[in-house]
Amino acid sequence: MPLFGRKKSDDPAPLDRTREPLPPPPEPGPSGLRTLDDHRDYLLSCLEPLPAFSQHVLDALGLSLCEDVYAPISMPRFDNSAMDGYAVRAVDVEAAGDESPVSLPVVGEVAAGQDALHRLSPGTAIKIMTGAPLPAGADAVVPYEATDRGSSDVRVYAPSTAGQHVRYVGEDVEAGTHLFSVGQQLGPRDIGLLAGIGHDQVLVRPRPRVAVVSTGTELVEPGLELGNDHQIYDSNSYLLAAAARQAGAHVFRVGLVSDDPEQVKQLITDQLVRADLVVSTGGVSQGDYDVVKAVMPELGATDFTQVAMQPGKPQGFGLVGDDRTPMIMLPGNPVSAFVSFEAFVRPAIRRLMGVTPYTRPTVRARVTHPVSSAPGRRQLARGIVTVDEDGTRLVELAGGHGSHLMADLARANALVVLPEDVTAVEAGEDVDVWLLDEVA
Ligand SMILES: Nc1nc2c(c(=O)[nH]1)N[C@H]1C(S)=C(S)[C@@H](COP(=O)(O)OP(=O)(O)OC[C@H]3O[C@@H](n4cnc5c(N)ncnc54)[C@H](O)[C@@H]3O)O[C@H]1N2
Ligand code: MOO
Ligand SMILES: [Mg+2]
């Protein structure tokens, strides 16, 4: 069954989200706001990995395996040649040298894919190509370069030893070997090995179908004319669709909807037939037109809260519609939306995919300039990480803290994570960072 374009009703065992009530949301932390960790853990506790599908191995790239895989065949399947040359008995050419070549009659030939029809008799040679089965009676291969490449007789100019240039059955993988475990995320080399043992299908968790929606009456689709002096282009649905795709999701970028309660409700409802997760931006703060917060409780999403983080303080979450599809409602400022994606949506996508760890690994880096942070909030500042000639990881901030500063976000390659109780870091101190890109 194709994974793309599948409807939820196609799922072999649709998730039954109706039985278990949601756990109660966590209590506020020391600052009076919910901590980032509590909010993320709460979201994750309300999600379960998607049901497994049998999938073509190539389309399983990046997906999490739902079966243990054992090798049905050995690799190599048979003793074979590692070189183009002549199959011989090593003992027949042990005296060979530049000045004292050994001459052997060539009694046959075997290429890759062919059966080795003849048994090698003592004192003879059989032409053999790389990957061809070693004829019975032979125990070594002499490469062409050590011979005169003769056709009816061959002169061998170098001695050989038993086993030379022979690849033995099972020396790579023995039939029955346990190769892959449940939960393993498949990379290109794994897919090569799966194909090598003959698997065209594997059982994996599918890519979550993630619908991304921007809300805001001021928004205009990129490529269209801005209608008045105060309209802006919708960057969030592109930013988050790209980030979700990079995280492994199959993304539907739904685009934008104005701050009209009925339109927001209708558009979200329309997505529920296909989405495993809905992500929206905007409309979750205190404003008069913050409609997401106003209308989503009618569809079942009720957890609107403030998280002790900067940026990304206002957050919404809930299960919406009859089948209680998870929906994460992020703040509208683009940097807040992105940082919230990293803190909550990326882990949620990974949880749906059954891929661990859910969170980005934290690494350490040395700040090159002093950094300040608001008390009581976990700071997730845009940073630029480099590696100096001693191999020390350095980080400087990319511009200011403003959550509208998109160009600084684009040139950053990391988020600098400062704990809630830290208000200042001096140059030369080490801090935690999440690397967003590979840093040399
Ligand atoms: N009185 C208060 N006002 C605000 C508070 C607060 O605590 N009290 N919090 C501020 C913080 S922090 C954030 S973050 C924002 C969150 O706002 P909303 O989630 O309600 O988002 P909007 O009001 O819809 O938009 C905020 C801002 O972002 C721009 N935006 C929205 N969507 C997009 C998009 N798709 N592409 C580009 N830019 C977008 C929008 O034009 C606004 O400038 O609230 C603060 N206010
Ligand atoms: O929380 Mo807002 O995201 O600080 O700008
Ligand atoms: Mg607002």
Coordinates of C-alpha atoms and ligand atoms in Angstrom, one line a residue:
M1 CA 0.0 0.0 0.0
P2 CA 1.4 3.4 -0.9
L3 CA 2.3 5.5 2.2
F4 CA 1.7 8.8 0.5
G5 CA -1.8 9.9 -0.1
R6 CA -3.1 7.2 2.2
K7 CA -6.1 8.2 4.3
K8 CA -6.3 7.4 7.9
S9 CA -9.1 4.9 7.1
D10 CA -6.5 2.9 5.1
D11 CA -4.5 2.3 8.3
P12 CA -4.4 -1.3 9.2
A13 CA -5.1 -0.6 12.8
P14 CA -6.3 3.0 13.2
L15 CA -5.3 4.4 16.6
D16 CA -8.1 4.4 19.0
R17 CA -7.6 7.6 20.8
T18 CA -11.1 7.6 22.2
R19 CA -10.6 5.2 25.1
E20 CA -7.9 6.8 27.2
P21 CA -8.7 10.2 28.6
L22 CA -5.8 12.7 28.2
P23 CA -3.6 12.8 31.2
P24 CA -4.0 16.1 33.2
P25 CA -1.7 18.9 32.0
P26 CA 1.4 19.5 34.2
E27 CA 1.3 22.0 37.0
P28 CA 3.3 25.3 36.5
G29 CA 7.0 25.2 37.3
P30 CA 8.9 27.5 39.8
S31 CA 8.4 30.6 37.6
G32 CA 4.6 30.2 37.5
L33 CA 4.8 29.1 33.9
R34 CA 5.0 25.5 32.6
T35 CA 8.5 24.4 32.0
L36 CA 9.6 23.5 28.5
D37 CA 10.4 19.9 29.5
D38 CA 7.0 19.5 31.2
H39 CA 5.2 20.8 28.1
R40 CA 7.2 18.6 25.7
D41 CA 6.8 15.5 27.9
Y42 CA 3.1 16.1 28.2
L43 CA 2.7 16.4 24.4
L44 CA 4.7 13.2 23.9
S45 CA 2.7 11.3 26.6
C46 CA -0.5 12.1 24.5
L47 CA 1.0 10.6 21.3
E48 CA 1.7 7.1 20.3
P49 CA 3.8 5.8 17.4
L50 CA 1.8 5.2 14.2
P51 CA 0.8 1.7 13.2
A52 CA 3.3 -0.3 11.1
F53 CA 3.1 -0.7 7.3
S54 CA 4.9 -3.1 4.9
Q55 CA 6.9 -0.8 2.7
H56 CA 9.2 -1.0 -0.3
V57 CA 12.8 -0.9 1.1
L58 CA 13.8 2.3 -0.7
D59 CA 10.8 4.2 0.6
A60 CA 11.8 3.0 4.1
L61 CA 14.7 5.4 4.2
G62 CA 14.8 7.2 7.5
L63 CA 11.9 5.1 8.9
S64 CA 11.8 3.0 12.0
L65 CA 11.8 -0.8 11.6
C66 CA 9.0 -2.7 13.2
E67 CA 10.4 -6.2 12.8
D68 CA 13.6 -8.0 13.6
V69 CA 15.3 -9.1 10.4
Y70 CA 17.4 -12.2 10.0
A71 CA 19.5 -13.1 7.0
P72 CA 17.6 -15.7 4.9
I73 CA 20.8 -16.4 2.9
S74 CA 24.5 -16.2 3.5
M75 CA 26.6 -13.5 2.0
P76 CA 28.6 -14.4 0.0
R77 CA 26.2 -17.2 -1.0
F78 CA 29.1 -19.3 -2.4
D79 CA 32.9 -19.3 -2.5
N80 CA 33.9 -16.9 -5.3
S81 CA 36.7 -15.0 -6.8
A82 CA 37.8 -11.5 -5.7
M83 CA 39.8 -11.0 -8.9
D84 CA 39.7 -11.5 -12.7
G85 CA 42.3 -14.2 -13.3
Y86 CA 42.7 -18.0 -13.1
A87 CA 41.4 -20.4 -10.5
V88 CA 44.3 -22.8 -9.5
R89 CA 45.5 -25.0 -6.8
A90 CA 48.0 -22.9 -4.8
V91 CA 50.3 -25.9 -4.5
D92 CA 50.6 -26.0 -8.3
V93 CA 52.1 -22.4 -8.5
E94 CA 54.0 -22.3 -5.3
A95 CA 57.3 -22.3 -7.2
A96 CA 56.3 -19.6 -9.7
G97 CA 58.4 -16.4 -10.0
D98 CA 59.4 -13.8 -12.5
E99 CA 62.4 -15.9 -13.7
S100 CA 60.7 -19.2 -13.2
P101 CA 57.1 -19.0 -14.5
V102 CA 54.8 -22.0 -14.1
S103 CA 52.8 -23.0 -17.2
L104 CA 49.3 -24.5 -16.7
P105 CA 46.8 -25.6 -19.4
V106 CA 43.6 -23.5 -19.3
V107 CA 40.7 -26.1 -19.2
G108 CA 37.7 -23.8 -18.9
E109 CA 36.2 -20.5 -18.0
V110 CA 33.7 -19.2 -15.5
A111 CA 32.1 -15.7 -15.3
A112 CA 30.0 -14.1 -12.6
G113 CA 26.5 -15.6 -12.6
Q114 CA 27.6 -18.8 -14.3
D115 CA 27.9 -22.2 -12.7
A116 CA 31.4 -23.6 -12.4
L117 CA 30.9 -26.7 -14.5
H118 CA 34.2 -28.3 -14.2
R119 CA 36.2 -29.6 -11.3
L120 CA 39.7 -28.3 -11.4
S121 CA 42.2 -31.2 -11.9
P122 CA 45.6 -30.9 -10.4
G123 CA 48.1 -29.1 -12.7
T124 CA 45.4 -27.1 -14.6
A125 CA 43.9 -23.6 -14.5
I126 CA 40.3 -22.3 -15.1
K127 CA 39.8 -18.7 -16.2
I128 CA 37.6 -17.0 -13.6
M129 CA 36.1 -13.5 -13.3
T130 CA 35.4 -11.5 -10.2
G131 CA 32.3 -12.8 -8.4
A132 CA 32.3 -16.1 -10.3
P133 CA 32.0 -19.3 -8.2
L134 CA 35.3 -21.0 -7.4
P135 CA 35.4 -24.4 -9.2
A136 CA 35.7 -27.4 -6.9
G137 CA 39.3 -28.4 -6.6
A138 CA 40.6 -24.9 -6.8
D139 CA 41.8 -23.0 -3.7
A140 CA 43.3 -19.8 -5.0
V141 CA 43.0 -17.2 -7.7
V142 CA 45.9 -15.8 -9.6
P143 CA 45.1 -12.3 -11.0
Y144 CA 45.7 -11.6 -14.7
E145 CA 48.4 -9.2 -13.7
A146 CA 50.6 -12.1 -12.4
T147 CA 50.2 -14.0 -15.7
D148 CA 50.7 -13.7 -19.4
R149 CA 46.8 -13.8 -19.8
G150 CA 47.2 -16.9 -21.9
S151 CA 44.1 -18.6 -23.4
S152 CA 45.0 -22.2 -23.9
D153 CA 48.0 -22.2 -21.6
V154 CA 48.8 -19.6 -19.0
R155 CA 52.2 -18.7 -17.6
V156 CA 52.0 -17.7 -13.9
Y157 CA 54.8 -15.4 -12.7
A158 CA 54.0 -15.3 -9.0
P159 CA 53.4 -17.9 -6.3
S160 CA 50.0 -18.1 -4.6
T161 CA 48.8 -19.4 -1.2
A162 CA 45.6 -21.3 -0.4
G163 CA 42.7 -18.8 -0.1
Q164 CA 44.4 -16.0 -1.9
H165 CA 41.8 -13.8 -3.7
V166 CA 39.0 -16.2 -2.6
R167 CA 35.8 -14.8 -0.9
Y168 CA 34.3 -17.5 1.3
V169 CA 30.6 -18.3 1.8
G170 CA 29.1 -16.6 4.8
E171 CA 32.2 -14.5 5.6
D172 CA 30.1 -11.4 5.4
V173 CA 26.8 -12.6 6.8
E174 CA 25.9 -16.2 7.7
A175 CA 22.4 -17.3 7.0
G176 CA 20.2 -16.9 10.1
T177 CA 22.3 -14.0 11.5
H178 CA 20.2 -11.3 13.3
L179 CA 20.9 -8.2 11.3
F180 CA 18.3 -5.5 12.3
S181 CA 16.3 -4.8 15.4
V182 CA 12.9 -3.3 16.0
G183 CA 13.1 0.4 16.4
Q184 CA 16.2 0.8 14.2
Q185 CA 16.0 3.9 11.9
L186 CA 17.0 2.8 8.4
G187 CA 19.8 4.6 6.6
P188 CA 21.1 4.1 3.0
R189 CA 23.6 1.4 4.0
D190 CA 20.9 -0.5 5.9
I191 CA 18.7 -0.4 2.8
G192 CA 21.6 -1.7 0.7
L193 CA 22.1 -4.6 3.1
L194 CA 18.3 -5.4 3.2
A195 CA 18.3 -5.5 -0.6
G196 CA 21.5 -7.7 -0.5
I197 CA 19.6 -10.3 1.5
G198 CA 16.7 -10.2 -1.0
H199 CA 14.2 -8.1 1.0
D200 CA 12.1 -5.8 -1.2
Q201 CA 9.6 -5.0 1.6
V202 CA 10.1 -4.2 5.3
L203 CA 7.7 -3.4 8.1
V204 CA 8.2 0.2 9.2
R205 CA 6.3 3.0 10.8
P206 CA 5.2 5.4 8.1
R207 CA 6.0 9.1 7.8
P208 CA 3.5 11.0 9.8
R209 CA 1.2 13.1 7.6
V210 CA 1.6 16.6 9.0
A211 CA -0.7 19.4 8.0
V212 CA 0.8 22.9 8.4
V213 CA -1.4 25.9 8.6
S214 CA -0.6 29.6 9.1
T215 CA -3.3 31.8 10.6
G216 CA -3.4 35.6 10.1
T217 CA -5.5 38.1 8.1
E218 CA -2.3 40.0 7.3
L219 CA -0.8 37.1 5.5
V220 CA -0.3 36.8 1.7
E221 CA 0.9 33.8 -0.2
P222 CA 4.4 34.3 -1.5
G223 CA 4.4 34.9 -5.3
L224 CA 1.2 37.0 -5.1
E225 CA 1.0 40.8 -4.9
L226 CA 0.9 42.3 -1.4
G227 CA -2.5 44.0 -1.2
N228 CA -1.8 47.0 1.1
D229 CA 1.1 48.5 3.0
H230 CA 0.6 46.3 6.0
Q231 CA 0.2 42.9 4.6
I232 CA 3.2 40.5 4.9
Y233 CA 4.1 37.2 3.2
D234 CA 3.4 34.0 5.0
S235 CA 6.8 32.6 5.9
N236 CA 5.7 30.3 8.7
S237 CA 3.9 27.6 6.7
Y238 CA 7.0 27.3 4.5
L239 CA 9.5 27.4 7.4
L240 CA 7.6 24.7 9.3
A241 CA 6.7 22.6 6.3
A242 CA 10.4 22.4 5.4
A243 CA 11.4 21.7 8.9
A244 CA 8.8 19.0 9.3
R245 CA 9.8 17.4 6.0
Q246 CA 13.5 17.4 7.1
A247 CA 12.4 15.8 10.3
G248 CA 10.8 12.9 8.3
A249 CA 7.2 13.9 8.0
H250 CA 5.1 13.7 4.8
V251 CA 3.9 17.3 4.8
F252 CA 0.8 19.0 3.5
R253 CA 1.5 22.7 3.5
V254 CA -2.1 23.9 3.7
G255 CA -1.1 27.5 3.6
L256 CA -2.9 30.4 5.2
V257 CA -6.2 31.2 6.6
S258 CA -7.5 34.5 7.9
D259 CA -8.3 35.3 11.5
D260 CA -12.0 34.3 11.0
P261 CA -13.3 31.8 13.5
E262 CA -15.5 29.8 11.1
Q263 CA -12.8 29.7 8.4
V264 CA -10.2 28.5 10.9
K265 CA -12.5 25.8 12.2
Q266 CA -13.5 24.6 8.8
L267 CA -10.0 24.5 7.5
I268 CA -8.7 22.5 10.5
T269 CA -11.7 20.1 10.3
D270 CA -10.9 19.5 6.6
Q271 CA -7.4 18.4 7.4
L272 CA -8.4 15.8 10.0
V273 CA -9.3 13.1 7.4
R274 CA -5.7 12.9 6.4
A275 CA -3.5 14.4 9.1
D276 CA -1.7 12.5 11.8
L277 CA -0.7 15.8 13.3
V278 CA -1.8 19.4 12.6
V279 CA 0.6 22.2 13.2
S280 CA -0.7 25.8 13.2
T281 CA 1.0 29.2 13.8
G282 CA -0.5 32.4 15.1
G283 CA -3.4 33.4 17.2
V284 CA -2.4 31.9 20.5
S285 CA -1.6 35.0 22.5
Q286 CA -3.7 37.7 24.1
G287 CA -4.8 39.7 21.0
D288 CA -8.3 40.5 20.1
Y289 CA -8.0 38.5 16.9
D290 CA -6.1 35.5 18.3
V291 CA -8.8 33.2 17.0
V292 CA -7.0 29.9 17.3
K293 CA -7.0 30.1 21.0
A294 CA -10.7 31.2 20.9
V295 CA -12.1 28.5 18.6
M296 CA -10.0 25.4 18.9
P297 CA -11.5 24.4 22.2
E298 CA -14.8 23.9 20.3
L299 CA -13.0 21.1 18.3
G300 CA -11.5 19.6 21.5
A301 CA -8.1 21.3 21.9
T302 CA -8.0 23.0 25.3
D303 CA -4.5 23.2 26.5
F304 CA -3.5 26.8 26.0
T305 CA -0.6 27.7 28.2
Q306 CA 2.5 29.8 28.7
V307 CA 5.8 28.0 28.7
A308 CA 8.9 29.3 30.5
M309 CA 10.9 29.8 27.4
Q310 CA 12.1 32.6 25.1
P311 CA 11.0 32.8 22.4
G312 CA 7.9 30.6 22.2
K313 CA 6.0 31.5 25.4
P314 CA 2.4 31.1 24.3
Q315 CA 1.6 27.5 23.3
G316 CA -1.5 25.5 22.5
F317 CA -2.0 21.7 22.3
G318 CA -4.9 19.3 22.1
L319 CA -6.6 16.4 20.4
V320 CA -9.1 17.6 17.8
G321 CA -12.1 16.0 16.0
D322 CA -13.7 12.7 16.4
D323 CA -10.6 10.6 16.1
R324 CA -8.7 13.1 18.3
T325 CA -5.9 14.1 16.0
P326 CA -3.1 15.8 17.8
M327 CA -2.7 19.5 17.1
I328 CA 0.1 21.7 18.1
M329 CA -0.6 25.4 18.0
L330 CA 2.5 27.5 17.8
P331 CA 2.9 31.3 18.3
G332 CA 2.9 33.4 15.2
N333 CA 6.2 35.2 15.4
P334 CA 8.4 33.3 12.9
V335 CA 11.4 32.7 15.2
S336 CA 9.0 31.7 18.0
A337 CA 7.3 29.3 15.6
F338 CA 10.7 27.8 14.6
V339 CA 12.0 27.4 18.1
S340 CA 8.7 25.9 19.2
F341 CA 9.0 23.5 16.3
E342 CA 12.4 22.4 17.6
A343 CA 11.2 22.1 21.2
F344 CA 7.9 20.3 20.6
V345 CA 7.0 19.5 17.0
R346 CA 10.2 17.7 16.0
P347 CA 10.0 15.5 19.1
A348 CA 6.3 14.8 18.3
I349 CA 7.1 13.8 14.7
R350 CA 9.8 11.5 15.9
R351 CA 7.5 9.9 18.5
L352 CA 4.9 9.3 15.8
M353 CA 7.6 7.7 13.7
G354 CA 8.9 5.6 16.6
V355 CA 12.3 7.1 16.2
T356 CA 14.4 7.9 19.3
P357 CA 15.8 10.0 20.8
Y358 CA 12.9 12.4 20.5
T359 CA 15.0 15.5 21.3
R360 CA 18.0 16.8 19.6
P361 CA 21.3 15.8 21.3
T362 CA 22.8 18.6 23.4
V363 CA 26.5 19.5 22.7
R364 CA 28.7 22.0 24.5
A365 CA 30.2 25.1 22.9
R366 CA 32.3 28.0 24.2
V367 CA 30.7 31.4 23.9
T368 CA 32.9 34.1 22.3
H369 CA 31.0 37.1 23.7
P370 CA 28.9 37.7 26.8
V371 CA 25.3 36.5 26.6
S372 CA 22.3 37.7 28.6
S373 CA 19.0 35.9 29.3
A374 CA 15.7 36.7 30.9
P375 CA 15.3 35.2 34.4
G376 CA 12.8 32.4 34.8
R377 CA 12.7 31.5 31.0
R378 CA 14.8 28.9 29.2
Q379 CA 16.5 30.9 26.5
L380 CA 16.8 29.4 23.0
A381 CA 19.0 31.9 21.3
R382 CA 20.1 31.8 17.7
G383 CA 23.8 30.9 17.5
I384 CA 26.5 30.4 15.0
V385 CA 28.8 27.6 15.9
T386 CA 32.3 27.2 14.4
V387 CA 35.2 24.9 15.2
D388 CA 38.6 26.5 15.8
E389 CA 41.9 25.0 14.8
D390 CA 42.3 23.2 18.1
G391 CA 38.9 21.5 17.5
T392 CA 37.2 23.6 20.2
R393 CA 33.5 24.3 19.4
L394 CA 32.9 28.1 19.6
V395 CA 29.5 29.9 19.5
E396 CA 28.4 33.5 19.0
L397 CA 24.9 34.8 19.0
A398 CA 23.4 35.6 15.6
G399 CA 21.9 39.0 16.2
G400 CA 19.3 39.9 18.9
H401 CA 16.6 38.1 20.8
G402 CA 13.7 39.6 18.8
S403 CA 11.3 36.8 17.6
H404 CA 10.6 38.6 14.3
L405 CA 14.3 38.6 13.2
M406 CA 14.2 36.0 10.4
A407 CA 17.5 36.8 8.7
D408 CA 19.4 36.1 11.9
L409 CA 17.5 32.8 12.2
A410 CA 18.4 31.9 8.6
R411 CA 22.2 32.5 9.2
A412 CA 22.2 30.7 12.6
N413 CA 23.2 27.0 12.6
A414 CA 22.4 26.3 16.3
L415 CA 20.2 27.2 19.2
V416 CA 22.0 28.2 22.4
V417 CA 20.1 26.7 25.3
L418 CA 20.5 28.6 28.6
P419 CA 18.8 27.3 31.7
E420 CA 16.0 29.2 33.4
D421 CA 18.2 30.4 36.3
V422 CA 21.0 31.7 34.2
T423 CA 20.8 35.5 33.4
A424 CA 24.4 36.1 32.1
V425 CA 27.2 34.0 30.6
E426 CA 30.7 35.4 30.3
A427 CA 32.8 35.0 27.2
G428 CA 34.9 31.8 27.5
E429 CA 32.2 29.9 29.4
D430 CA 30.7 26.7 27.9
V431 CA 27.0 26.4 27.1
D432 CA 24.6 23.8 25.8
V433 CA 23.7 24.1 22.1
W434 CA 21.4 22.2 19.7
L435 CA 23.1 22.0 16.4
L436 CA 20.6 22.6 13.5
D437 CA 23.1 22.0 10.7
E438 CA 26.2 19.9 10.5
V439 CA 29.2 21.9 11.7
A440 CA 32.6 20.9 10.4
Ligands
LIG1 N1 -0.4 41.5 25.4 C1 0.5 40.5 25.0 N2 0.8 40.4 23.7 C2 1.7 39.5 23.3 C3 2.2 38.6 24.2 C4 1.8 38.6 25.6 O1 2.2 37.8 26.4 N3 0.9 39.6 25.9 N4 3.0 37.6 23.8 C5 3.8 38.0 22.7 C6 4.6 36.8 22.2 S1 5.8 36.3 23.2 C7 4.3 36.2 21.1 S2 5.3 34.9 20.5 C8 3.2 36.6 20.2 C9 2.4 35.4 19.8 O2 1.4 35.8 19.0 P1 0.3 34.9 18.3 O3 0.6 33.5 18.4 O4 -1.0 35.4 18.8 O5 0.5 35.3 16.8 P2 -0.1 36.5 15.9 O6 -0.6 37.5 16.8 O7 -1.0 35.9 14.9 O8 1.2 37.0 15.2 C10 2.3 37.4 15.9 C11 3.3 38.1 15.0 O9 3.8 37.1 14.0 C12 3.5 37.5 12.7 N5 3.1 36.3 11.9 C13 2.1 35.5 12.2 N6 2.0 34.5 11.4 C14 3.0 34.7 10.5 C15 3.4 34.0 9.3 N7 2.7 32.9 8.9 N8 4.4 34.5 8.6 C16 5.1 35.6 9.0 N9 4.7 36.3 10.1 C17 3.7 35.9 10.8 C18 2.3 38.4 12.8 O10 2.2 39.3 11.7 C19 2.7 39.2 14.1 O11 3.6 40.2 13.9 O12 2.4 37.4 20.8 C20 3.0 38.5 21.5 N10 2.0 39.4 22.0
MOO2 O1 7.4 34.0 23.1 MO1 7.4 35.2 22.0 O2 7.8 33.8 21.1 O3 8.8 35.6 23.0 O4 8.1 36.2 20.9
MG3 MG -1.5 37.5 18.5

